[in-house]
PDB file of C-alpha atoms and ligand atoms in Angstrom:
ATOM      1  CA  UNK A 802     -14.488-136.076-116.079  1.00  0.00           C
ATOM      2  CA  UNK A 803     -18.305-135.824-116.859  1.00  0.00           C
ATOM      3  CA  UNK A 804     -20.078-139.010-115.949  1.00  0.00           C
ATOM      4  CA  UNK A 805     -20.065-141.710-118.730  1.00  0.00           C
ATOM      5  CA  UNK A 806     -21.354-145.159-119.741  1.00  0.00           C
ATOM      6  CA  UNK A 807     -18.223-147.593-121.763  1.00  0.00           C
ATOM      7  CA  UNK A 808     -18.244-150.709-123.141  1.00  0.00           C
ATOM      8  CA  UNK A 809     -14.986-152.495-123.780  1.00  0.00           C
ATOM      9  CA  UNK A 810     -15.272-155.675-125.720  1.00  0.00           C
ATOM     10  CA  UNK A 811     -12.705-158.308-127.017  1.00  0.00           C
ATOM     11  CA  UNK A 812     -11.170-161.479-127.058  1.00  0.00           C
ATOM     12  CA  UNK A 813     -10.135-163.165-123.883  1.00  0.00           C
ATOM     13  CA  UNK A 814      -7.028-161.830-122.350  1.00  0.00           C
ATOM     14  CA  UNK A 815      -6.589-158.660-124.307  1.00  0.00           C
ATOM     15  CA  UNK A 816      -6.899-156.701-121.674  1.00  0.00           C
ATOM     16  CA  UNK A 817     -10.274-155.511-120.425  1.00  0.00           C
ATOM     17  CA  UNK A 818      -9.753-156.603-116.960  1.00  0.00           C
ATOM     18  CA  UNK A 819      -6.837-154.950-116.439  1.00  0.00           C
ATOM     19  CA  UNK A 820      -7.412-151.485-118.166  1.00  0.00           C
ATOM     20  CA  UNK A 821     -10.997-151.843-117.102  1.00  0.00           C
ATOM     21  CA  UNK A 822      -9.852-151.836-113.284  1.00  0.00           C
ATOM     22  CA  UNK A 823      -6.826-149.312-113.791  1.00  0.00           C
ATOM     23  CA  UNK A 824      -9.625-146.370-115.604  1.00  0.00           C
ATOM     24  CA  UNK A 825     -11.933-147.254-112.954  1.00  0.00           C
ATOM     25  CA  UNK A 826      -9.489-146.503-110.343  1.00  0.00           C
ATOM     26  CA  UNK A 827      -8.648-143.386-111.959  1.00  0.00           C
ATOM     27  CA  UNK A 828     -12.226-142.057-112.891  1.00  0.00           C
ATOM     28  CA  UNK A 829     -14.129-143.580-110.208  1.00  0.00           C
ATOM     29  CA  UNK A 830     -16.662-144.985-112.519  1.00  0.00           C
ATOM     30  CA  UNK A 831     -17.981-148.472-112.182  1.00  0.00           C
ATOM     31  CA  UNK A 832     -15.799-151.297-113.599  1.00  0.00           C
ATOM     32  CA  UNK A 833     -18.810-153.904-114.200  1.00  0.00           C
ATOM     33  CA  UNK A 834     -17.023-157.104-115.102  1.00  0.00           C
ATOM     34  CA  UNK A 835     -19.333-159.707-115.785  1.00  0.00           C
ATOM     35  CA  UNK A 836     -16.615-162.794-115.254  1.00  0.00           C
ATOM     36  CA  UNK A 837     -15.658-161.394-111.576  1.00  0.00           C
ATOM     37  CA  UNK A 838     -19.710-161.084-111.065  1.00  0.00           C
ATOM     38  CA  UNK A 839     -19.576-164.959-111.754  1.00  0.00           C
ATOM     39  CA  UNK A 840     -17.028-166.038-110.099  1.00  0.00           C
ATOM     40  CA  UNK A 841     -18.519-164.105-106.959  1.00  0.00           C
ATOM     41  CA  UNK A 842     -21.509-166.112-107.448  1.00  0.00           C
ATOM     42  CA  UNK A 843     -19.352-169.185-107.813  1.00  0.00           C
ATOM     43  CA  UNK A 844     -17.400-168.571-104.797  1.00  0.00           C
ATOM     44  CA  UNK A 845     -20.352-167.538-102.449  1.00  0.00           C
ATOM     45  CA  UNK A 846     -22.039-170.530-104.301  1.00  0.00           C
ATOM     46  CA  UNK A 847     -25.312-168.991-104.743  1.00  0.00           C
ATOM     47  CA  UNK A 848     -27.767-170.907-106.984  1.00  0.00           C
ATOM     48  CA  UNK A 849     -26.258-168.724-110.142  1.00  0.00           C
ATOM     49  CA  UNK A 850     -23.169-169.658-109.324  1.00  0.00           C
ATOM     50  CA  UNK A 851     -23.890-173.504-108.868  1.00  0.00           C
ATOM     51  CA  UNK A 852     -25.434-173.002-112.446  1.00  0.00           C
ATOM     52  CA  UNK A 853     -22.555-171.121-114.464  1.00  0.00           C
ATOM     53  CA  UNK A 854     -19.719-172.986-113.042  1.00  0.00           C
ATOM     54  CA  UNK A 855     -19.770-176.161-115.287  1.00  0.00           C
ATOM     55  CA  UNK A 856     -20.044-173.367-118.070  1.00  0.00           C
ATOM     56  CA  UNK A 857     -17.211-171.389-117.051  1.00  0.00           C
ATOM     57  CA  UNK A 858     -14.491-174.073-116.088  1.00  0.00           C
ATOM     58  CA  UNK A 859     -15.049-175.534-119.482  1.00  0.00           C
ATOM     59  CA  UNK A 860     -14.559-172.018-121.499  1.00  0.00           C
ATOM     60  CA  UNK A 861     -18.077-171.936-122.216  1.00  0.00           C
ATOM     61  CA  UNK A 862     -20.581-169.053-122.158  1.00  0.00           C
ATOM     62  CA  UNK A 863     -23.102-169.331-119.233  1.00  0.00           C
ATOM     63  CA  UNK A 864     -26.968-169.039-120.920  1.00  0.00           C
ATOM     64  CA  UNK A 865     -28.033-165.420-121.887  1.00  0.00           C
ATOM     65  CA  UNK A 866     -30.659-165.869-119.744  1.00  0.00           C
ATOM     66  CA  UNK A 867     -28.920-166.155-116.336  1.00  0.00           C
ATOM     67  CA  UNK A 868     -26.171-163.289-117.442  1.00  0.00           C
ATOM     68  CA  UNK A 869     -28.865-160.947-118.731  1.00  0.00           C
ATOM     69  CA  UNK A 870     -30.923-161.360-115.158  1.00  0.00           C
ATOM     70  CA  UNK A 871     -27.340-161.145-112.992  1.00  0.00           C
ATOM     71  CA  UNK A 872     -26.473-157.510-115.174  1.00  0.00           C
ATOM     72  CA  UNK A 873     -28.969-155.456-114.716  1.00  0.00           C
ATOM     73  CA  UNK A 874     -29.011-154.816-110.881  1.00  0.00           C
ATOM     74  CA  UNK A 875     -25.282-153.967-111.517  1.00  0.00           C
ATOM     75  CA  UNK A 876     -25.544-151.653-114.094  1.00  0.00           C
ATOM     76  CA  UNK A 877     -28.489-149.704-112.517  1.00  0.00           C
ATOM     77  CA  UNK A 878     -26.274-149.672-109.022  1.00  0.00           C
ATOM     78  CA  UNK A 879     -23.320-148.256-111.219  1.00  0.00           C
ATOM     79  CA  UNK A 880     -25.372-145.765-113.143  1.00  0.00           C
ATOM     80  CA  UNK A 881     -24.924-142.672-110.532  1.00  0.00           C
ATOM     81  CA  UNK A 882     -21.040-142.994-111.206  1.00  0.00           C
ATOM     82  CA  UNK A 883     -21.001-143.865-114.661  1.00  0.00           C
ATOM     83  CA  UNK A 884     -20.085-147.271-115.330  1.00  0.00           C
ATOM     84  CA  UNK A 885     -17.485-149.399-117.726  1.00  0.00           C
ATOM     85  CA  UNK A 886     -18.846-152.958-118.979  1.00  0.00           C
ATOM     86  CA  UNK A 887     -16.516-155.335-119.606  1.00  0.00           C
ATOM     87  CA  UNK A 888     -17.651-159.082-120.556  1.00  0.00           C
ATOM     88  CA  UNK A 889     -21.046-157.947-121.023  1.00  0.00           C
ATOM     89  CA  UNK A 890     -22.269-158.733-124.027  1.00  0.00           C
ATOM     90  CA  UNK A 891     -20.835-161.410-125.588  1.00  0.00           C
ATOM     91  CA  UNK A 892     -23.189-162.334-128.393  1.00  0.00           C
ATOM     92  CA  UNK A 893     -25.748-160.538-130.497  1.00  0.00           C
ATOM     93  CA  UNK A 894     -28.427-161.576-128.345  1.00  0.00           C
ATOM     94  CA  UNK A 895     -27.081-160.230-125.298  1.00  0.00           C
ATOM     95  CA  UNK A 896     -26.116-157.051-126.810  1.00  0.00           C
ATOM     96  CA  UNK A 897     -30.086-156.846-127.865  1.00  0.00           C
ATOM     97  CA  UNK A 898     -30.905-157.504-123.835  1.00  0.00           C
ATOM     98  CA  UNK A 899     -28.578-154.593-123.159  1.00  0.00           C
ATOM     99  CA  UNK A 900     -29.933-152.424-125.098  1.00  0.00           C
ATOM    100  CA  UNK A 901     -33.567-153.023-123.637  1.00  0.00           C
ATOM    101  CA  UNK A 902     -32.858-152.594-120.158  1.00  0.00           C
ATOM    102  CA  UNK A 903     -30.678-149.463-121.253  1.00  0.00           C
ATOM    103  CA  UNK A 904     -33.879-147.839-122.685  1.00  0.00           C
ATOM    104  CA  UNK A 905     -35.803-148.681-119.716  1.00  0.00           C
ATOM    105  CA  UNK A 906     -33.439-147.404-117.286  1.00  0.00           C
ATOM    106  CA  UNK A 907     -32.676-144.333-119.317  1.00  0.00           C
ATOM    107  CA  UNK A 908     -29.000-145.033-119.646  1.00  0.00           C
ATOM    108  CA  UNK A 909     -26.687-144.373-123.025  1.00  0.00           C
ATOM    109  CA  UNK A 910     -23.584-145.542-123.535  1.00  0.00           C
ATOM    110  CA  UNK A 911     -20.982-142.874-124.514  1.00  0.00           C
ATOM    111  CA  UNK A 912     -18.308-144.944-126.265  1.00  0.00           C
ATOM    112  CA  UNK A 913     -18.117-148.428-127.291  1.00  0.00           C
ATOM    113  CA  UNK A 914     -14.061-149.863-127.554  1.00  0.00           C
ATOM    114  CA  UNK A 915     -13.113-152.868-129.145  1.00  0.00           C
ATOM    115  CA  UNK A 916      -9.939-153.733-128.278  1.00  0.00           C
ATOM    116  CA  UNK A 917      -8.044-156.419-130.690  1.00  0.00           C
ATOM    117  CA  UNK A 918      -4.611-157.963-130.239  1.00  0.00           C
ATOM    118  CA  UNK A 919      -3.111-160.925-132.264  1.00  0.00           C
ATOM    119  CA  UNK A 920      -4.285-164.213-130.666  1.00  0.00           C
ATOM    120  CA  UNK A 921      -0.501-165.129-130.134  1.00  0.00           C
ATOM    121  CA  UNK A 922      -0.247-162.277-127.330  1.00  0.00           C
ATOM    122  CA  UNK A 923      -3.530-163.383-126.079  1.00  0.00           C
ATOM    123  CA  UNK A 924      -2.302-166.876-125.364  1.00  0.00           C
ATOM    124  CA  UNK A 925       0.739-165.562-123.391  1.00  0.00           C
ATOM    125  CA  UNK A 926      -0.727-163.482-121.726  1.00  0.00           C
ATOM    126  CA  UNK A 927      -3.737-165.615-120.413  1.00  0.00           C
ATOM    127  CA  UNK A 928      -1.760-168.883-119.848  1.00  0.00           C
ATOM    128  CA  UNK A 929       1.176-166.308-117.484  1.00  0.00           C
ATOM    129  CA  UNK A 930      -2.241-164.672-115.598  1.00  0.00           C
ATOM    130  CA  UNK A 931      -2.329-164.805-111.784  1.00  0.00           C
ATOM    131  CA  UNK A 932      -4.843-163.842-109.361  1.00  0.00           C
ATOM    132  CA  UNK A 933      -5.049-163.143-105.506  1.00  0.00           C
ATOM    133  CA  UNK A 934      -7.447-165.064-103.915  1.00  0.00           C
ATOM    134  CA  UNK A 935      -8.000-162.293-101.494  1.00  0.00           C
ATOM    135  CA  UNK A 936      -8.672-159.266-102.893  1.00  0.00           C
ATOM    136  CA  UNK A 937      -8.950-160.296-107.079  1.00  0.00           C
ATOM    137  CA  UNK A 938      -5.904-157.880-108.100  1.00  0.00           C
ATOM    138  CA  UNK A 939      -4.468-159.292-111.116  1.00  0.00           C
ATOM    139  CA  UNK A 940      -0.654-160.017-112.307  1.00  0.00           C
ATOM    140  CA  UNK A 941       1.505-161.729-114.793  1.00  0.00           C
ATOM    141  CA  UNK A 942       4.152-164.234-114.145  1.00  0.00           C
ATOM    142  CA  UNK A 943       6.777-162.231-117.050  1.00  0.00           C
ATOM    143  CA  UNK A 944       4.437-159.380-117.805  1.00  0.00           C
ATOM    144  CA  UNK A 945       3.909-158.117-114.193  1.00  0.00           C
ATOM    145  CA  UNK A 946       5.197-160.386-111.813  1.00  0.00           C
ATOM    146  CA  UNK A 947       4.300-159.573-107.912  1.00  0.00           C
ATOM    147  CA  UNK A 948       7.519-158.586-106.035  1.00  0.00           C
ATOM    148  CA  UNK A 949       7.726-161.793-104.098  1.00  0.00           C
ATOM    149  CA  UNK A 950       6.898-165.529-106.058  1.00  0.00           C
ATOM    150  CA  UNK A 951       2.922-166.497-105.448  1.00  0.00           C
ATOM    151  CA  UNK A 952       2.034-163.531-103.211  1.00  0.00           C
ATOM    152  CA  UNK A 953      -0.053-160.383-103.870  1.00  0.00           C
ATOM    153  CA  UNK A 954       1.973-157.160-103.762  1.00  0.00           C
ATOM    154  CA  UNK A 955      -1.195-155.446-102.186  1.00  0.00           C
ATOM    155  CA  UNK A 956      -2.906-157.283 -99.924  1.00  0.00           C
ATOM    156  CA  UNK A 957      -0.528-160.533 -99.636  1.00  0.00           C
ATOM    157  CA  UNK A 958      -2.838-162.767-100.514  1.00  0.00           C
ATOM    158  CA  UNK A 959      -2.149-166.262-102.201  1.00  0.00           C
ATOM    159  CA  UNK A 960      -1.674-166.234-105.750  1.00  0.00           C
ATOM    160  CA  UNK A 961      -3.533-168.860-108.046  1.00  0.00           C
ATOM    161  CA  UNK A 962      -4.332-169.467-111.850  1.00  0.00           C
ATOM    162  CA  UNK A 963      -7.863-169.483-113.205  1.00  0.00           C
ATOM    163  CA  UNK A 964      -9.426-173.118-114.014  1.00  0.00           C
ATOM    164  CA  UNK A 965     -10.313-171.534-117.357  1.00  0.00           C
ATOM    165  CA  UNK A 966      -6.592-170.130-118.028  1.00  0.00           C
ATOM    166  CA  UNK A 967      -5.117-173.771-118.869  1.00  0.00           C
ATOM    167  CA  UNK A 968      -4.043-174.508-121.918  1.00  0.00           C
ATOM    168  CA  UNK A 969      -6.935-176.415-123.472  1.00  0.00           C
ATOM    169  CA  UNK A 970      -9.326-174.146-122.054  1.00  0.00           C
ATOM    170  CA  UNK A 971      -7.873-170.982-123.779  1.00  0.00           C
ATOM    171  CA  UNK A 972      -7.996-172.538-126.750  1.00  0.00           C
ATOM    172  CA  UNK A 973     -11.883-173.375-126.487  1.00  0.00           C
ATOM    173  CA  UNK A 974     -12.328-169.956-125.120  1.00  0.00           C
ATOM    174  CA  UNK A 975     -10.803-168.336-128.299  1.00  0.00           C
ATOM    175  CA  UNK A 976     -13.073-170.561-130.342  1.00  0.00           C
ATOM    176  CA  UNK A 977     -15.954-169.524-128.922  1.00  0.00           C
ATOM    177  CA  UNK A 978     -15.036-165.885-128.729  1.00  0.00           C
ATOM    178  CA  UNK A 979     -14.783-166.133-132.681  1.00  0.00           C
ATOM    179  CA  UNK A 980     -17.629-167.801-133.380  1.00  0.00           C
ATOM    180  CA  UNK A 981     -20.047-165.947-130.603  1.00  0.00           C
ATOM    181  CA  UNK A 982     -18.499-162.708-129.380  1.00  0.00           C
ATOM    182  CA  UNK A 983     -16.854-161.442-132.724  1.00  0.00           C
ATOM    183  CA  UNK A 984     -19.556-160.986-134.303  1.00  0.00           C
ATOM    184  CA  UNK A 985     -20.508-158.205-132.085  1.00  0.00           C
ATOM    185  CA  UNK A 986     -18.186-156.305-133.808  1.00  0.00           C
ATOM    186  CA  UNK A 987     -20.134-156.159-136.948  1.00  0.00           C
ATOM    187  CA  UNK A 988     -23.196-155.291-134.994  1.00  0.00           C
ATOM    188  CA  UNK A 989     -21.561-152.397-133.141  1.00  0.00           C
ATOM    189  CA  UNK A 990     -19.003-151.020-135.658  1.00  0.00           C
ATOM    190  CA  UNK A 991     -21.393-148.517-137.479  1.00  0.00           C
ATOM    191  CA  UNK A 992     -23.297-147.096-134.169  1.00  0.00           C
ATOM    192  CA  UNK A 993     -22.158-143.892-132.183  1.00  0.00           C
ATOM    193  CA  UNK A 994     -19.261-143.918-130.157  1.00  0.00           C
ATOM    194  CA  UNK A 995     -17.740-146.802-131.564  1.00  0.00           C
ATOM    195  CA  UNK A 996     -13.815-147.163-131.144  1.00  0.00           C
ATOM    196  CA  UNK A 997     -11.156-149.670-132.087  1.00  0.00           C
ATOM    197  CA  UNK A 998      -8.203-150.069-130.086  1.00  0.00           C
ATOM    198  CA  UNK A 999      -4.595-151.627-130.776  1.00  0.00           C
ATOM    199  CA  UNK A1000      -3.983-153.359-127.754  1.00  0.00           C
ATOM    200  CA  UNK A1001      -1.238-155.191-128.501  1.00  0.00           C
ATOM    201  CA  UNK A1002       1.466-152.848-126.788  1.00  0.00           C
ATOM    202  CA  UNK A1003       2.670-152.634-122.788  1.00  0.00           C
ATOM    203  CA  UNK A1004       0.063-151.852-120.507  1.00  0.00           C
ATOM    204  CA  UNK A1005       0.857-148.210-120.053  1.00  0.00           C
ATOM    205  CA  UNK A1006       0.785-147.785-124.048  1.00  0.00           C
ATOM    206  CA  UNK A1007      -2.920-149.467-124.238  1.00  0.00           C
ATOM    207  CA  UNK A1008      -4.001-147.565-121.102  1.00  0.00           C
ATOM    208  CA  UNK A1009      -2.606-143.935-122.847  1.00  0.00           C
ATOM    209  CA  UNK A1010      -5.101-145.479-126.225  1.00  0.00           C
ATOM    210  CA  UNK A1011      -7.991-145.874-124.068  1.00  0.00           C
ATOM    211  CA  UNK A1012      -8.226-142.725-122.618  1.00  0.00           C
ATOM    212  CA  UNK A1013      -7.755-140.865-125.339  1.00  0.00           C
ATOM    213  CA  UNK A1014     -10.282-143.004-127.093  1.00  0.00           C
ATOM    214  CA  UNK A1015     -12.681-142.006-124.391  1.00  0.00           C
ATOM    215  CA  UNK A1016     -11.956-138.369-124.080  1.00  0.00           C
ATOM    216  CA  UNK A1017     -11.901-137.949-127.699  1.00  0.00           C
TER     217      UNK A1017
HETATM  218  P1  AP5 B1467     -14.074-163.273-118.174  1.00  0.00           P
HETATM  219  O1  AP5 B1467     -13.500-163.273-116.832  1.00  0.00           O
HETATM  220  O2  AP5 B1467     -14.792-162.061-118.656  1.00  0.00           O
HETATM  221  O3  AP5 B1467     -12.976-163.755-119.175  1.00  0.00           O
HETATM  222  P2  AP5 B1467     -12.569-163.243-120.647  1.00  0.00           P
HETATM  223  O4  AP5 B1467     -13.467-162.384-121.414  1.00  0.00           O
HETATM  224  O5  AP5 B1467     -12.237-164.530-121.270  1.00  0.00           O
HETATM  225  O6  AP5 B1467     -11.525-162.253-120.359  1.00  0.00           O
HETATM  226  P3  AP5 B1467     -10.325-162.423-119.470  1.00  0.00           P
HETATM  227  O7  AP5 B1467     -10.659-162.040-118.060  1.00  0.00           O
HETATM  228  O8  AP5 B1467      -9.739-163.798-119.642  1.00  0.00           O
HETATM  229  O9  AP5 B1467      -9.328-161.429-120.171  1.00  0.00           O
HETATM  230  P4  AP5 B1467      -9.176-159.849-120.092  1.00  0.00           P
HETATM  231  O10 AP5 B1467      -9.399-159.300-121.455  1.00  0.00           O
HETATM  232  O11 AP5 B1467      -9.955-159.266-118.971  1.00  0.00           O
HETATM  233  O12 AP5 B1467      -7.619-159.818-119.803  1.00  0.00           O
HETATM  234  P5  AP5 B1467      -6.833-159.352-118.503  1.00  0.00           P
HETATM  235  O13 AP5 B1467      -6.926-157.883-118.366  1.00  0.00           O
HETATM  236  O14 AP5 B1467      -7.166-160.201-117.316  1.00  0.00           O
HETATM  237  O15 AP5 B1467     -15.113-164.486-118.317  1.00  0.00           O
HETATM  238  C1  AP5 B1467     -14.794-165.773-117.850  1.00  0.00           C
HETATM  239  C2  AP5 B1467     -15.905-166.740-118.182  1.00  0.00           C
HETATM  240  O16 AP5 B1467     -17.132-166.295-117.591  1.00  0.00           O
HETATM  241  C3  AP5 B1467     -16.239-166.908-119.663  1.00  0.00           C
HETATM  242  O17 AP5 B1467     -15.383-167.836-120.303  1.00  0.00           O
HETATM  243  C4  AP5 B1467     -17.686-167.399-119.589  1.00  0.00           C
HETATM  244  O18 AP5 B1467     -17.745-168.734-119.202  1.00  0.00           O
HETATM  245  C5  AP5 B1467     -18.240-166.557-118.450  1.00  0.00           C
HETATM  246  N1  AP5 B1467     -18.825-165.287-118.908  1.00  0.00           N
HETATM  247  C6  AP5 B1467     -18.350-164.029-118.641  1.00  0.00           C
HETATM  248  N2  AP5 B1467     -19.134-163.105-119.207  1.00  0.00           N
HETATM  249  C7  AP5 B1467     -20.120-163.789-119.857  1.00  0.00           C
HETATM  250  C8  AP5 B1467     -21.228-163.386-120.655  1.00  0.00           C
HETATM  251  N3  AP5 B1467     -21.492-162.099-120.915  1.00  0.00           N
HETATM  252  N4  AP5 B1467     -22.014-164.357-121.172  1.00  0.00           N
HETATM  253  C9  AP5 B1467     -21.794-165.645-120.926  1.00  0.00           C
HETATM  254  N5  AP5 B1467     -20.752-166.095-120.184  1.00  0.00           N
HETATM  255  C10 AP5 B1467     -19.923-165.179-119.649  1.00  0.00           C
HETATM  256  O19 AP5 B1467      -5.332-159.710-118.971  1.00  0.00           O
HETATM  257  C11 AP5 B1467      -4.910-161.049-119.089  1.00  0.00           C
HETATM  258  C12 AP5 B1467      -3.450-161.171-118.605  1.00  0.00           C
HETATM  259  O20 AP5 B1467      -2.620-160.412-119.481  1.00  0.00           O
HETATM  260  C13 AP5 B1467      -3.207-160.603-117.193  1.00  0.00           C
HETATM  261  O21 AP5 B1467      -2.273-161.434-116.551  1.00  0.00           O
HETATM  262  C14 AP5 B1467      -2.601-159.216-117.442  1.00  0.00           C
HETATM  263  O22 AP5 B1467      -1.674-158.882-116.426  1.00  0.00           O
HETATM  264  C15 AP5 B1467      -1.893-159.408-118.776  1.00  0.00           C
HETATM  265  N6  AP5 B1467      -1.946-158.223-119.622  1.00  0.00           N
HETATM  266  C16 AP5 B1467      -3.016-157.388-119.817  1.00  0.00           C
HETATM  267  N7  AP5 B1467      -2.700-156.418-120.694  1.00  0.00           N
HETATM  268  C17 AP5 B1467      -1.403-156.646-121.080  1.00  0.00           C
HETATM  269  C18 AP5 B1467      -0.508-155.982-121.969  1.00  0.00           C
HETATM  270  N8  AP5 B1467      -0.877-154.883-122.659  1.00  0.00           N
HETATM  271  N9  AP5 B1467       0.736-156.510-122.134  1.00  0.00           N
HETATM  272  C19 AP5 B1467       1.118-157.632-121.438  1.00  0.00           C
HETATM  273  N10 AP5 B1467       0.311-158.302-120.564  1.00  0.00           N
HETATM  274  C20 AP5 B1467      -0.942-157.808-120.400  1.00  0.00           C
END
């Protein structure tokens, strides 16, 4: 596959982490995933991290300003191999900053997926997430469960749920992915490359979509 830029937007839990991770795997292009690029920063508590922690627990979106600055190194490092974004942007604004530093690295971006699912499968699926603390590979409790009860099938890690996965916290975080991140939809629907993707089937069903959005 030639080299490419992607952008896969949507709401929380629809999917871009996982299919994000499975076509990078695959392609061997970038996955650039702005939450694990926070919660790196919150883990190795650098001063970013300090900062967008309050913000992230509470389903909040960290200032454009910090994001923005925290991107770009990324997305320059991922730019030999083609890269996927996924969580960055997440408002008009930040889809303005991306643009910018696109120009002034040179860099296009080949196709641009939105993928929707009814907020009821959202829901599910973020409140059954879990994580390995060790090595980030993702599962779901009914969806894809790990072979053995709170361990990771890969690394055996311990398996936790994000802070921002509870109950009350999804529900803020689909508020302020309609008001804020939605409409980037509007701003990106009429430009080149644009997609829209049903993923509201089984993983294998929305990973077949996406690559034949891509390739197409
Ligand atoms: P981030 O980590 O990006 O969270 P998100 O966008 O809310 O997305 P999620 O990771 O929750 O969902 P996903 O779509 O990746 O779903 P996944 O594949 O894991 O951001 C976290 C926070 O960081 C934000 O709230 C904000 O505070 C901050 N932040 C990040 N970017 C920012 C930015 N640009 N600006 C400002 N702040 C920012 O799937 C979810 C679950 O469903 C998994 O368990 C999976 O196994 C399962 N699943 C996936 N697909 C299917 C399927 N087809 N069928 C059944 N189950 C499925």
């Amino acid at each position: 596959m030639p080299v490419m830029n992607l952008l896969l937007f949507g709401p929380p839990g629809v999917g871009k982490g996982t299919q994000g991770e499975r076509f990078s795997s695959a392609t061997g292009i970038s996955h650039l995933a702005m939450g694990d690029i926070l919660r790196a920063a919150v883990r190795d508590e650098t001063g970013a991290g300090k900062q967008a922690r309050v913000y992230m627990d509470a389903g909040k979106l960290v200032p454009d300003a910090l994001v923005v600055s925290m991107i770009e190194d990324h997305l320059v490092e991922g730019a030999n191999a083609g890269f996927l974004l996924d969580g960055f942007p997440r408002n008009v604004a930040q889809a303005k900053a991306l643009e910018i530093m696109l120009a002034h690295h040179d860099l296009t971006l080949d196709k641009i997926v939105f993928m929707d699912a009814p907020e009821s499968h959202l829901i599910k699926r973020l409140s059954g997430r879990l994580i390995c603390r060790a090595c980030g590979f993702g599962f779901h409790r009914h969806y894809s469960p790990p072979r053995e009860t709170g361990r990771c099938d890969r690394c055996g890690g311990e398996l936790y749920q994000r802070e921002d996965d509870r109950e009350d916290v999804i529900v803020h975080r689909l508020r302020v992915y309609n008001e804020q991140t939605e409409p980037l939809l509007a701003y990106y629907r009429d430009k080149a490359g644009f997609v829209r993707l049903d993923a509201s089937g089984e993983m294998q069903a929305v990973y077949t979509a996406l690559k034949e959005a891509v390739e197409g």
